[in-house]
XYZ file of C-alpha atoms in Angstrom:
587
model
C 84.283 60.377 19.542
C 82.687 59.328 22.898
C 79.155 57.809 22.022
C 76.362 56.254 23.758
C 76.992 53.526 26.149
C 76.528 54.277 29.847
C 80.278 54.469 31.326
C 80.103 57.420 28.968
C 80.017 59.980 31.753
C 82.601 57.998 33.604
C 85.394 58.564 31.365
C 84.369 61.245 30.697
C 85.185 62.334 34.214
C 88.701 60.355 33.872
C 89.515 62.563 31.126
C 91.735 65.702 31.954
C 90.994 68.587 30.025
C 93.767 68.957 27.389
C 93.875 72.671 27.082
C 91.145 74.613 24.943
C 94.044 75.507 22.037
C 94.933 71.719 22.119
C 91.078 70.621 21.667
C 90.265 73.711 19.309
C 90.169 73.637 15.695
C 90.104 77.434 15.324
C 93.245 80.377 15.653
C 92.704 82.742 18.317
C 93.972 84.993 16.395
C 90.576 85.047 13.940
C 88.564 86.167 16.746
C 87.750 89.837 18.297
C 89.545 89.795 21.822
C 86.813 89.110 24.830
C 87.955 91.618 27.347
C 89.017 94.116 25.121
C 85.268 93.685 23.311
C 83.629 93.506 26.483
C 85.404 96.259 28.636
C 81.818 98.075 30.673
C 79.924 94.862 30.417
C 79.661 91.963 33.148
C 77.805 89.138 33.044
C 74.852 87.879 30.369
C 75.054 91.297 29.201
C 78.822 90.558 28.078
C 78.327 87.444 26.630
C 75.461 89.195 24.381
C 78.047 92.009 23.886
C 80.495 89.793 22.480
C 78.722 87.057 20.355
C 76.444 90.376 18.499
C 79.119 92.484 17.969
C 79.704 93.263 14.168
C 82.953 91.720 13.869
C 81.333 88.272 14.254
C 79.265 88.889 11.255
C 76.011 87.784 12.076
C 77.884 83.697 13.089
C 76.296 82.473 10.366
C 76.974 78.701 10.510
C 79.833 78.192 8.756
C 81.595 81.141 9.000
C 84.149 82.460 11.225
C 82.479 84.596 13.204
C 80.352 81.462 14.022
C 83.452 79.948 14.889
C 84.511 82.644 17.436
C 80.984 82.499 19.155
C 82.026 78.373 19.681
C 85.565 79.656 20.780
C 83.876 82.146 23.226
C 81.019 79.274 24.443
C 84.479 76.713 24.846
C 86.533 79.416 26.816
C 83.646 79.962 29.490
C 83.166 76.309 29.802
C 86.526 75.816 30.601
C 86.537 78.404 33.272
C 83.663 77.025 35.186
C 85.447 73.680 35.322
C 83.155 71.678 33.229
C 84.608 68.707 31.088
C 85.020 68.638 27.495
C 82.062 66.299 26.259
C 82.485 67.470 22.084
C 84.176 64.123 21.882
C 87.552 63.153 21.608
C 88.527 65.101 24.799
C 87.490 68.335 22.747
C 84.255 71.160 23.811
C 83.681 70.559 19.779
C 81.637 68.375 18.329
C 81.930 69.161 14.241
C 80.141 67.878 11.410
C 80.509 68.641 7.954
C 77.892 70.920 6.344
C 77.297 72.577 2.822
C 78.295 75.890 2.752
C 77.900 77.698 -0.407
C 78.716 76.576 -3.972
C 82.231 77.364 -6.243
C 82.575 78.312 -10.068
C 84.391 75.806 -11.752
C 86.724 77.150 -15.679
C 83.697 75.180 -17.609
C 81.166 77.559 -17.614
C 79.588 79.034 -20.909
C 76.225 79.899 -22.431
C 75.456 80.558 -26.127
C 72.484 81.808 -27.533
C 71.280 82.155 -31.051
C 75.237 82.026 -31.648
C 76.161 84.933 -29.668
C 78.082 84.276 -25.990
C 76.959 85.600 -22.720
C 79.554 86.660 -20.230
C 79.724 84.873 -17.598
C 79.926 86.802 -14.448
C 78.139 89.380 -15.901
C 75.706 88.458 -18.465
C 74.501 85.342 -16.776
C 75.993 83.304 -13.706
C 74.701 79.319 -12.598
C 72.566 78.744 -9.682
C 74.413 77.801 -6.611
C 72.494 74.931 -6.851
C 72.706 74.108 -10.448
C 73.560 70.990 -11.551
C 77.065 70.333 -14.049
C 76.962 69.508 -17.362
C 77.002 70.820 -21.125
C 73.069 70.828 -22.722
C 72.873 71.962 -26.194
C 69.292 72.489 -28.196
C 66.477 74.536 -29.133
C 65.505 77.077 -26.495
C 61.477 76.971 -25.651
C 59.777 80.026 -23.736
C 57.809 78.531 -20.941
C 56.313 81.696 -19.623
C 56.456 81.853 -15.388
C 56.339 78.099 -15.772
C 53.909 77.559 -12.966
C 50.386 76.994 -13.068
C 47.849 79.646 -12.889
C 44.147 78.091 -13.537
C 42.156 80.267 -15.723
C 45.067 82.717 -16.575
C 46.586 82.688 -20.335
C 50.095 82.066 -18.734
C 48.443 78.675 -17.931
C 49.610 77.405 -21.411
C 52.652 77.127 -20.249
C 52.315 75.012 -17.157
C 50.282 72.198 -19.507
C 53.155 72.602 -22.123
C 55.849 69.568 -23.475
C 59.628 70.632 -21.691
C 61.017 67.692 -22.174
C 64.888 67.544 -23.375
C 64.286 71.519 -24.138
C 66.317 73.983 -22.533
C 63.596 76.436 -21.052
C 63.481 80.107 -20.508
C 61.539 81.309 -17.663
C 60.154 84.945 -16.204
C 61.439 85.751 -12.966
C 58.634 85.448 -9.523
C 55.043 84.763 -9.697
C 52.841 86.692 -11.458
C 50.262 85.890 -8.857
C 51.146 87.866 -5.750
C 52.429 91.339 -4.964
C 55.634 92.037 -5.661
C 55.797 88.332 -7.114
C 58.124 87.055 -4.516
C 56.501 83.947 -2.385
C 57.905 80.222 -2.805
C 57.047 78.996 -5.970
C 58.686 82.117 -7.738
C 62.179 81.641 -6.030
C 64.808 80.161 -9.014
C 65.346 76.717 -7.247
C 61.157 76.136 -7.056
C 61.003 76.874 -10.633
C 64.295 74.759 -11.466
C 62.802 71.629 -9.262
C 59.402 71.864 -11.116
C 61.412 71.786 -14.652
C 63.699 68.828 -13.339
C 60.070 67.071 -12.208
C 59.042 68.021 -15.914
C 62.260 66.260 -17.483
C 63.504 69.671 -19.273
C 67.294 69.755 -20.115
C 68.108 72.706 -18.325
C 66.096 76.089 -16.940
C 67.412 79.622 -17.883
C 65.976 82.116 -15.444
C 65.684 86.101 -16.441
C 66.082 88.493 -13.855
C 64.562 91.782 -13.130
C 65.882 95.079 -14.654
C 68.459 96.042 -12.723
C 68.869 93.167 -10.289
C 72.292 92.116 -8.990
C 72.929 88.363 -10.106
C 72.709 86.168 -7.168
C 76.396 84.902 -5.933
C 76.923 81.456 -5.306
C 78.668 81.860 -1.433
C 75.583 81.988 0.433
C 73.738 78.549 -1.343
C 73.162 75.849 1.131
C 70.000 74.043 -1.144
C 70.805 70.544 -2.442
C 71.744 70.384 -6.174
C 69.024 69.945 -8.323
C 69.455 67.528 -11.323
C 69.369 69.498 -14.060
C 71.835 72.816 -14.648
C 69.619 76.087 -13.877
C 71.166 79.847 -14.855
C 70.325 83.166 -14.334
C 70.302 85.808 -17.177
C 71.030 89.465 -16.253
C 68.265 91.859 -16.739
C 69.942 93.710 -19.259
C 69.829 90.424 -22.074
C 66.584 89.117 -20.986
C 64.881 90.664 -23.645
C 67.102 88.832 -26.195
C 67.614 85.536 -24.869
C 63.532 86.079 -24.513
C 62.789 86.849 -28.301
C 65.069 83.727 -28.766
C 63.312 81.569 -26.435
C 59.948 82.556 -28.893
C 61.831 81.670 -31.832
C 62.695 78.490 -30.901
C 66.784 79.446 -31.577
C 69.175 77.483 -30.814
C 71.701 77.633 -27.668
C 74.151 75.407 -26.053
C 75.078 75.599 -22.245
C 77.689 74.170 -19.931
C 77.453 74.297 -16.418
C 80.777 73.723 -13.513
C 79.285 74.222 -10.093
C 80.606 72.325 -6.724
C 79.014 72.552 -3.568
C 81.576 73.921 -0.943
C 81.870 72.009 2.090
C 82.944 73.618 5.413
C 83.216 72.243 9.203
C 80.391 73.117 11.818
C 80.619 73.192 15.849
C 78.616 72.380 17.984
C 79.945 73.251 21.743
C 79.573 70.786 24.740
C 80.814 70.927 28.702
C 79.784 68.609 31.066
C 78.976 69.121 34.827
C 79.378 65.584 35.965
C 76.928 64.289 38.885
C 78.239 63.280 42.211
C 75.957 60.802 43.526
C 77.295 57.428 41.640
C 73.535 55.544 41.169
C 72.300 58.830 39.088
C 75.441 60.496 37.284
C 75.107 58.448 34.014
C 71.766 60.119 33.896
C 71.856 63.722 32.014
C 69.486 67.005 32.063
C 70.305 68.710 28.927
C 70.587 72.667 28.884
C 71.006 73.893 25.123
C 70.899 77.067 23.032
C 71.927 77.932 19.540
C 74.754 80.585 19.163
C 74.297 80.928 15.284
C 72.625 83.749 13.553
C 71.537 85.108 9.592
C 75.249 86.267 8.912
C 74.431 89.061 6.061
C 70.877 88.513 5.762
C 69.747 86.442 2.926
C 67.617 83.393 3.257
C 65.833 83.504 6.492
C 65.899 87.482 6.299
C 62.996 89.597 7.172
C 65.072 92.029 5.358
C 65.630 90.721 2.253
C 67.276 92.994 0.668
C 69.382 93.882 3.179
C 72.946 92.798 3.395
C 73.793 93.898 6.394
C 75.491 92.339 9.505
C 72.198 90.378 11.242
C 73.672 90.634 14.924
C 70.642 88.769 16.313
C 71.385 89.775 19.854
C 68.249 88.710 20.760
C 67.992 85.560 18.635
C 70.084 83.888 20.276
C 73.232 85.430 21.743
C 70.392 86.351 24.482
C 69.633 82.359 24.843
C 73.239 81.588 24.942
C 74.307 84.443 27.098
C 71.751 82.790 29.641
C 73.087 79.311 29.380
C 76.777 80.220 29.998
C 75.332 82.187 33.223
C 73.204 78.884 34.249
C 76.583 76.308 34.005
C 78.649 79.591 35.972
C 75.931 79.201 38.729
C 75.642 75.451 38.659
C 79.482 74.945 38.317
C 80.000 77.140 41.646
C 76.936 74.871 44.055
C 78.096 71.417 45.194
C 77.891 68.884 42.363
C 74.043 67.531 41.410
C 73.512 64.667 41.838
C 72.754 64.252 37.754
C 75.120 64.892 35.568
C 74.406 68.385 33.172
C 75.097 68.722 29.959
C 75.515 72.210 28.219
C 75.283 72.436 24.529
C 75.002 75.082 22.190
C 74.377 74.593 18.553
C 75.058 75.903 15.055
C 72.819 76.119 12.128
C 69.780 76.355 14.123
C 68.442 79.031 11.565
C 68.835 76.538 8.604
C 66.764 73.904 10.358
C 67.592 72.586 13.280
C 71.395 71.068 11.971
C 73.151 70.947 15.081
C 71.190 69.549 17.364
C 69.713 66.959 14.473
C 73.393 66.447 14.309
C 73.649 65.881 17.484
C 70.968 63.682 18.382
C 72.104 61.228 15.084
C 75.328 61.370 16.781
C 75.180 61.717 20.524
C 78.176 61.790 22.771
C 75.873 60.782 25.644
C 73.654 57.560 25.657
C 70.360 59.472 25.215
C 68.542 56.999 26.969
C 70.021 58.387 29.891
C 68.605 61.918 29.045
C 66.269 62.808 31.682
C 64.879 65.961 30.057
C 65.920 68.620 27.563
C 65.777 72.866 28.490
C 66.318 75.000 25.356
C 67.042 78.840 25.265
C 65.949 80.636 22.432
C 65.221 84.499 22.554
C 64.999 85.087 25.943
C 66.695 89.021 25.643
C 62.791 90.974 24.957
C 60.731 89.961 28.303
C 57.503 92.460 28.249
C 55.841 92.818 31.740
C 57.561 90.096 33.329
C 56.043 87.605 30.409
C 57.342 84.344 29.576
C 55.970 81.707 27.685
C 57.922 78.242 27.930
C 56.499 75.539 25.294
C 56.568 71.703 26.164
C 54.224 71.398 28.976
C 52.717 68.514 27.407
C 55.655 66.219 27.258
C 55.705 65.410 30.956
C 53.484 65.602 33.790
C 55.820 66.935 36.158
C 56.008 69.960 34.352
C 54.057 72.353 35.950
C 54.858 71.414 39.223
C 58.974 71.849 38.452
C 58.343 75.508 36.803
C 56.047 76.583 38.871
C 57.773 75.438 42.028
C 60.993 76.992 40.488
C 59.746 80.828 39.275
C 58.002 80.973 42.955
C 61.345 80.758 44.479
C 62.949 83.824 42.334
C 62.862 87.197 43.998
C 59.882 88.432 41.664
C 58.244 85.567 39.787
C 57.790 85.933 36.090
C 54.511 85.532 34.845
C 54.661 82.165 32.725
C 52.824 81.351 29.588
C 52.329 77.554 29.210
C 51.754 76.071 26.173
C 51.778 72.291 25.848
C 53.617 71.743 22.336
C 57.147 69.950 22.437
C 58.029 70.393 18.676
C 58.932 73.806 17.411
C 61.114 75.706 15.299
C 63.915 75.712 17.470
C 66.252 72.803 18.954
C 64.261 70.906 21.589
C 62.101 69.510 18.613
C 65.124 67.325 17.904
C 64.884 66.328 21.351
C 61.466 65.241 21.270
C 61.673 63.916 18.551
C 63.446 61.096 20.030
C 60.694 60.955 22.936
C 62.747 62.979 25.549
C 60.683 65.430 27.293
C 61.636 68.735 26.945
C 60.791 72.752 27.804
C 61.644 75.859 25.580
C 61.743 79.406 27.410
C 60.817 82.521 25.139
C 60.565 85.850 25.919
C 58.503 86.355 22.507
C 59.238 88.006 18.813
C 59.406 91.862 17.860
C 59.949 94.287 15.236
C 63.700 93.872 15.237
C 63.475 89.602 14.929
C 65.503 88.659 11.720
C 66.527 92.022 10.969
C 69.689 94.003 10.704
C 68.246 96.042 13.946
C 68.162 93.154 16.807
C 71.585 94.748 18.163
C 73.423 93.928 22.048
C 72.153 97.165 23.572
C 68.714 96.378 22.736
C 68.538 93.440 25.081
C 66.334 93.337 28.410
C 69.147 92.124 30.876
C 66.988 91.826 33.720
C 64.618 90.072 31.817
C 66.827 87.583 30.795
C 68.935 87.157 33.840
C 65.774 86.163 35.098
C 64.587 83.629 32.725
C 68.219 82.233 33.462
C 67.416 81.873 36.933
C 64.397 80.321 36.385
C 65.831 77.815 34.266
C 68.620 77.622 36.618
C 66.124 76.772 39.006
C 64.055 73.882 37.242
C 67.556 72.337 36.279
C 68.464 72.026 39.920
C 64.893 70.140 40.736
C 65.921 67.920 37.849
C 69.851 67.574 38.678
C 69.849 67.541 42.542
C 71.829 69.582 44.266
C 70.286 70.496 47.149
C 66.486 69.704 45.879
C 64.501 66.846 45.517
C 65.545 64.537 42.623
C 62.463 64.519 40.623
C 61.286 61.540 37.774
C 60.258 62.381 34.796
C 56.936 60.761 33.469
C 57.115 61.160 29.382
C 53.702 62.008 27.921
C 52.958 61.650 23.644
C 51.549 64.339 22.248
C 48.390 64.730 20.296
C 48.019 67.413 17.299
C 47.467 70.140 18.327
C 44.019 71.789 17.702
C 44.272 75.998 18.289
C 45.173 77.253 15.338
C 49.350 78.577 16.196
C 49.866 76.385 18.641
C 52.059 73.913 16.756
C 55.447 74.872 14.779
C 55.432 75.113 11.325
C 57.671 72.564 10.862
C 55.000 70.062 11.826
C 52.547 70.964 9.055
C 52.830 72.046 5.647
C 53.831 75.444 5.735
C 51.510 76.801 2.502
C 47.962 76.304 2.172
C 45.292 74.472 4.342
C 46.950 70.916 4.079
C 47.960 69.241 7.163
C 49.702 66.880 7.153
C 51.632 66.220 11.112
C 55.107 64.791 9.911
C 58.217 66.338 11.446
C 61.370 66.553 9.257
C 65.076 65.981 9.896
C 65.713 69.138 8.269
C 69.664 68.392 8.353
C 71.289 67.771 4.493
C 70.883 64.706 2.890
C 72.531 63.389 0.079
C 68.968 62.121 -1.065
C 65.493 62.428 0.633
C 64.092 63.651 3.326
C 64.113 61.711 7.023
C 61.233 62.256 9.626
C 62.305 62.743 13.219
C 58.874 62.415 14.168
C 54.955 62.291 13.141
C 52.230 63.330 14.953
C 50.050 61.767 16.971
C 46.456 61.151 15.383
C 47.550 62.940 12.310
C 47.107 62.063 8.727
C 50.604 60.809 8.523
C 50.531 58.403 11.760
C 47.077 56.867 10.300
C 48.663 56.484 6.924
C 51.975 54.277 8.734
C 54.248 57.342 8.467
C 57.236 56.713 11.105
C 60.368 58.406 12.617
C 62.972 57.596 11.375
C 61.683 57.040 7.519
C 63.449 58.987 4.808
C 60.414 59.931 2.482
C 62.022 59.833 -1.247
C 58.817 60.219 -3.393
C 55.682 62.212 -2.893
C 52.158 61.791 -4.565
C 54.293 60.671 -7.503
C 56.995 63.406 -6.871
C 60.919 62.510 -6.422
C 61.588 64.028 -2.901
C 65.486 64.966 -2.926
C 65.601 67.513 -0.022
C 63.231 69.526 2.291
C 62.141 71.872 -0.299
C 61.379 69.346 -3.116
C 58.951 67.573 -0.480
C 57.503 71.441 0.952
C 57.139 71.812 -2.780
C 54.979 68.401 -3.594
C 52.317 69.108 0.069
C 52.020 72.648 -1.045
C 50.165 71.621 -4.213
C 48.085 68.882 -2.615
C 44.384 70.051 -1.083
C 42.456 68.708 1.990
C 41.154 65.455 1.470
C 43.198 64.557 -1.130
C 44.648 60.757 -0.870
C 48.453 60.475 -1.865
C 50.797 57.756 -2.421
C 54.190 58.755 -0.052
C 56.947 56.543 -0.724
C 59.693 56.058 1.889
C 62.882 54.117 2.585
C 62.565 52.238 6.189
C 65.062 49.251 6.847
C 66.374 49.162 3.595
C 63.781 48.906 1.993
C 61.066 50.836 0.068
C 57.827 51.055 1.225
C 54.782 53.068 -0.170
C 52.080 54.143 1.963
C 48.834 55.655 1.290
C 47.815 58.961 3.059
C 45.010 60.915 3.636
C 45.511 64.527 4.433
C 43.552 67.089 6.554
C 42.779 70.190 6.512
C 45.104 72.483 8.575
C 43.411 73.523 11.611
């Protein structure tokens, strides 16, 4: 793997491309042929046509139909020219990543002596933890609390070493679907409470959840779901305290992940180790699931929009820069996987960078640029330079009809360039803006504004050149910190907790972890800067709360309130260090 020094570029450019199928770790044979797929279709159009079409299955990360959208991204790279810059002479840069969970032969449940099927009286959690628990059972109700409610009881009661049975969602919304009902919140807040296992009863008539789709860290304590059919019984033996013994054989699957990488290389020789970055994520929802705004869909999610539109518009911008004179910079195209479960490729990527990123001038991220609405975008990251405005605007006045641009000043947001910025680099983020079909089964290929997003291409085609050369003026970069932001909407959501009025201003890594949770970033002026929160820390405990992944530590701000002063606990250096914090309300 080529990493960060800064002859990087320079062998790269001594390196001959070895052939796609040479560097490629997939069969060409998996993948949906491009010209037969795209026959009627030129340009970004065919690139959406291609990475949304059905037989890619949504390119959940992962899968193989996210593996044929890499392919697809590698084979126009190596038209244009550009170099292989994956590492290790490849377009692929892979990283391992969790990918469901399997069954194991060791998995039982008995209740008040009589056995449960497994399979189809009861199934583990993908996320369960192994291991054989035998005791009495205990009823704990919805197990969460619910001040001034009867079903509080339960929340205040003893679990320890009991093996508890739970009701399915939260009694306190419609529907009771939010957070805190979903299996692995309930199975985290029995682990917290030192219970021996959680049993979990499902819904009349609900399907039990398969393992194949789980990408949650295992918790630390086995958690089950019973099928709606026995719930009543194992419930009436929950009340009478029966006895029941349980055994548990669940192991996460692990699966390879690409991102894609070409290289333009600069010409001028004082300025090609420096690098603009153009990125977008070619992933999507697969079948729906997490992530969903279908949820009980399981259809093919296509997401033409989000983001074969934002890759589509990338492979157009290295075509159009490939065919000028060489910039003087040297550009880097990337697109990433498992954007939609939290940023994993291009947190991979910046932990592991195949270019110094010191030498990163600026980043440019794509991400649904297919639904532009009377010429509108808006491109985030204003604030993180002070060249910005100058460089767009200079840019969208050259295109044949200017679009009208939205500026907002925020670098971090729920899509790739916050990795960037986290690590200080400034960056922009074009968007043509969410609709009715975002997330769903419905964001389909022919649903795509092509003009719209040809030109947000050449717009970004345009500020690239300013900052590559190539005929413009080579333009520096002055890198400005940002300060919270203070209209309600204009930060992401992964800056701030999520649920409730508690603000916090910590960014997480949200890439798996064995253990914790690391912080690409914290905001400036915000609770967790004042309290000695850095990047870089890997927060393990929370007002008193083991934090394992991201959703143990959503799970611990969620239930704190403005003003309240916690303890957070992180590993920096080696070493543990706790930290007292002060949080604010979310404005």
């Amino acid at each position: 793997m080529i990493h960060g020094t800064r002859s990087s570029l320079a062998r790269f450019a001594s390196v001959s491309a070895l052939g796609l199928v040479a560097a490629s770790p997939l069969s060409a044979q998996s993948c949906p042929d491009p010209a037969t797929l795209t026959r009627g279709t030129v340009g970004a159009l065919a690139h959406v046509r291609y990475l949304a079409d059905d037989r890619l299955e949504g390119r959940a990360v992962g899968t193989e139909g996210a593996r044929c959208a890499a392919r697809y991204v590698a084979e126009q790279f190596e038209a244009f020219g550009l170099e292989p810059a994956g590492g290790e002479g490849s377009y692929f840069q892979a990283f391992p990543i969790r990918n469901g969970a399997e069954m194991g032969p060791d998995n039982a449940l008995v209740v008040a002596g009589t056995p449960l099927a497994t399979g189809s009286d009861w199934l583990p959690t993908g996320f369960s933890a192994s291991g054989s628990v035998e005791g009495r059972l205990v009823f704990g109700g919805h197990g969460l609390s619910s001040p001034g409610s009867s079903e509080d009881r339960y929340a205040r009661m003893d679990v320890t070493g009991r093996i508890v049975v739970l009701e399915w969602g939260d009694p306190d919304v419609p529907h009771g679907v939010s957070m805190r009902g979903d299996p692995h919140f309930k199975g985290t807040v029995m682990a917290g409470r030192n219970a021996a296992a959680a049993i979990i009863l499902a819904p009349a008539g609900m399907d039990l959840p398969l393992l194949d789709g789980e990408t949650r860290a295992t918790l630390s304590v086995p958690v089950v779901i019973v099928s709606g059919a026995h719930a009543n019984t194992v419930r009436a033996a929950a009340e009478s305290e029966a006895e029941a013994s349980l055994t548990t054989d669940v192991s996460p699957r692990r699966v390879d992940a690409w991102n894609v990488a070409g290289l333009l290389p600069g010409s001028d020789p004082a300025l090609r180790d420096e690098v603009v970055i153009v990125g977008a994520h070619h992933d999507h929802l697969g079948m729906g699931g997490e992530g969903s705004l279908a949820p009980d869909s399981r259809e093919v999610h296509n997401g033409a929009d989000d983001n074969a539109s934002g890759t589509a518009a990338l492979i157009e911008i290295a075509r159009s820069l490939a065919e000028d004179p060489p910039p003087a910079r040297s550009v880097l195209f990337l697109t990433f996987t498992g954007e939609e479960r939290g940023l994993w490729g291009s947190a991979h990527f910046v932990a592991e960078p195949t270019v110094d990123l010191e030498d990163v001038v600026a980043m440019l991220n794509l991400d649904m640029v297919g639904r532009v609405v009377d010429d509108a975008v808006t491109v985030y990251g204003f604030g993180t330079a002070e060249e910005w405005d100058a460089i767009v605007d200079g840019a969208n006045a050259e295109l044949a009809r200017p679009l009208r641009v939205g500026k907002a000043p925020d670098g971090y947001g729920p899509s790739d360039h916050s990795s960037f910025y986290g690590k200080g680099i400034p960056v922009l983020h074009f968007f043509s803006n969410t609709h009715a079909d975002y997330h769903r089964p419905s964001d389909d290929w022919w649903k795509v504004d092509v003009d719209g997003m040809e030109r947000i291409a050449e717009l970004t085609t345009g500020v690239t050149r300013r900052l590559a050369g190539g005929g413009a003026r080579i333009v520096a970069l002055t890198p400005v910190t940002q300060p919270r932001p203070s209209a309600p909407g204009s930060g992401s959501q992964s800056s701030r907790s999520a649920y409730g009025g508690v603000y916090l201003g910590s960014i997480p890594d949200m890439t798996p972890r064995d253990h914790g949770l690391r912080l690409t970033g914290v905001r400036k002026g915000s609770p967790a800067e004042k309290g000695g929160l850095q990047a870089g820390d890997v927060v393990v405990e929370f007002a008193g709360r083991e934090v394992t992944d991201i959703y143990a530590y959503t799970y611990a701000l969620r239930d704190q309130q403005p003003g309240d002063e916690v303890e957070i606990v992180v590993e920096r250096d080696g070493e543990r260090v706790t930290l007292t914090v002060v949080l604010e309300e979310r404005r």
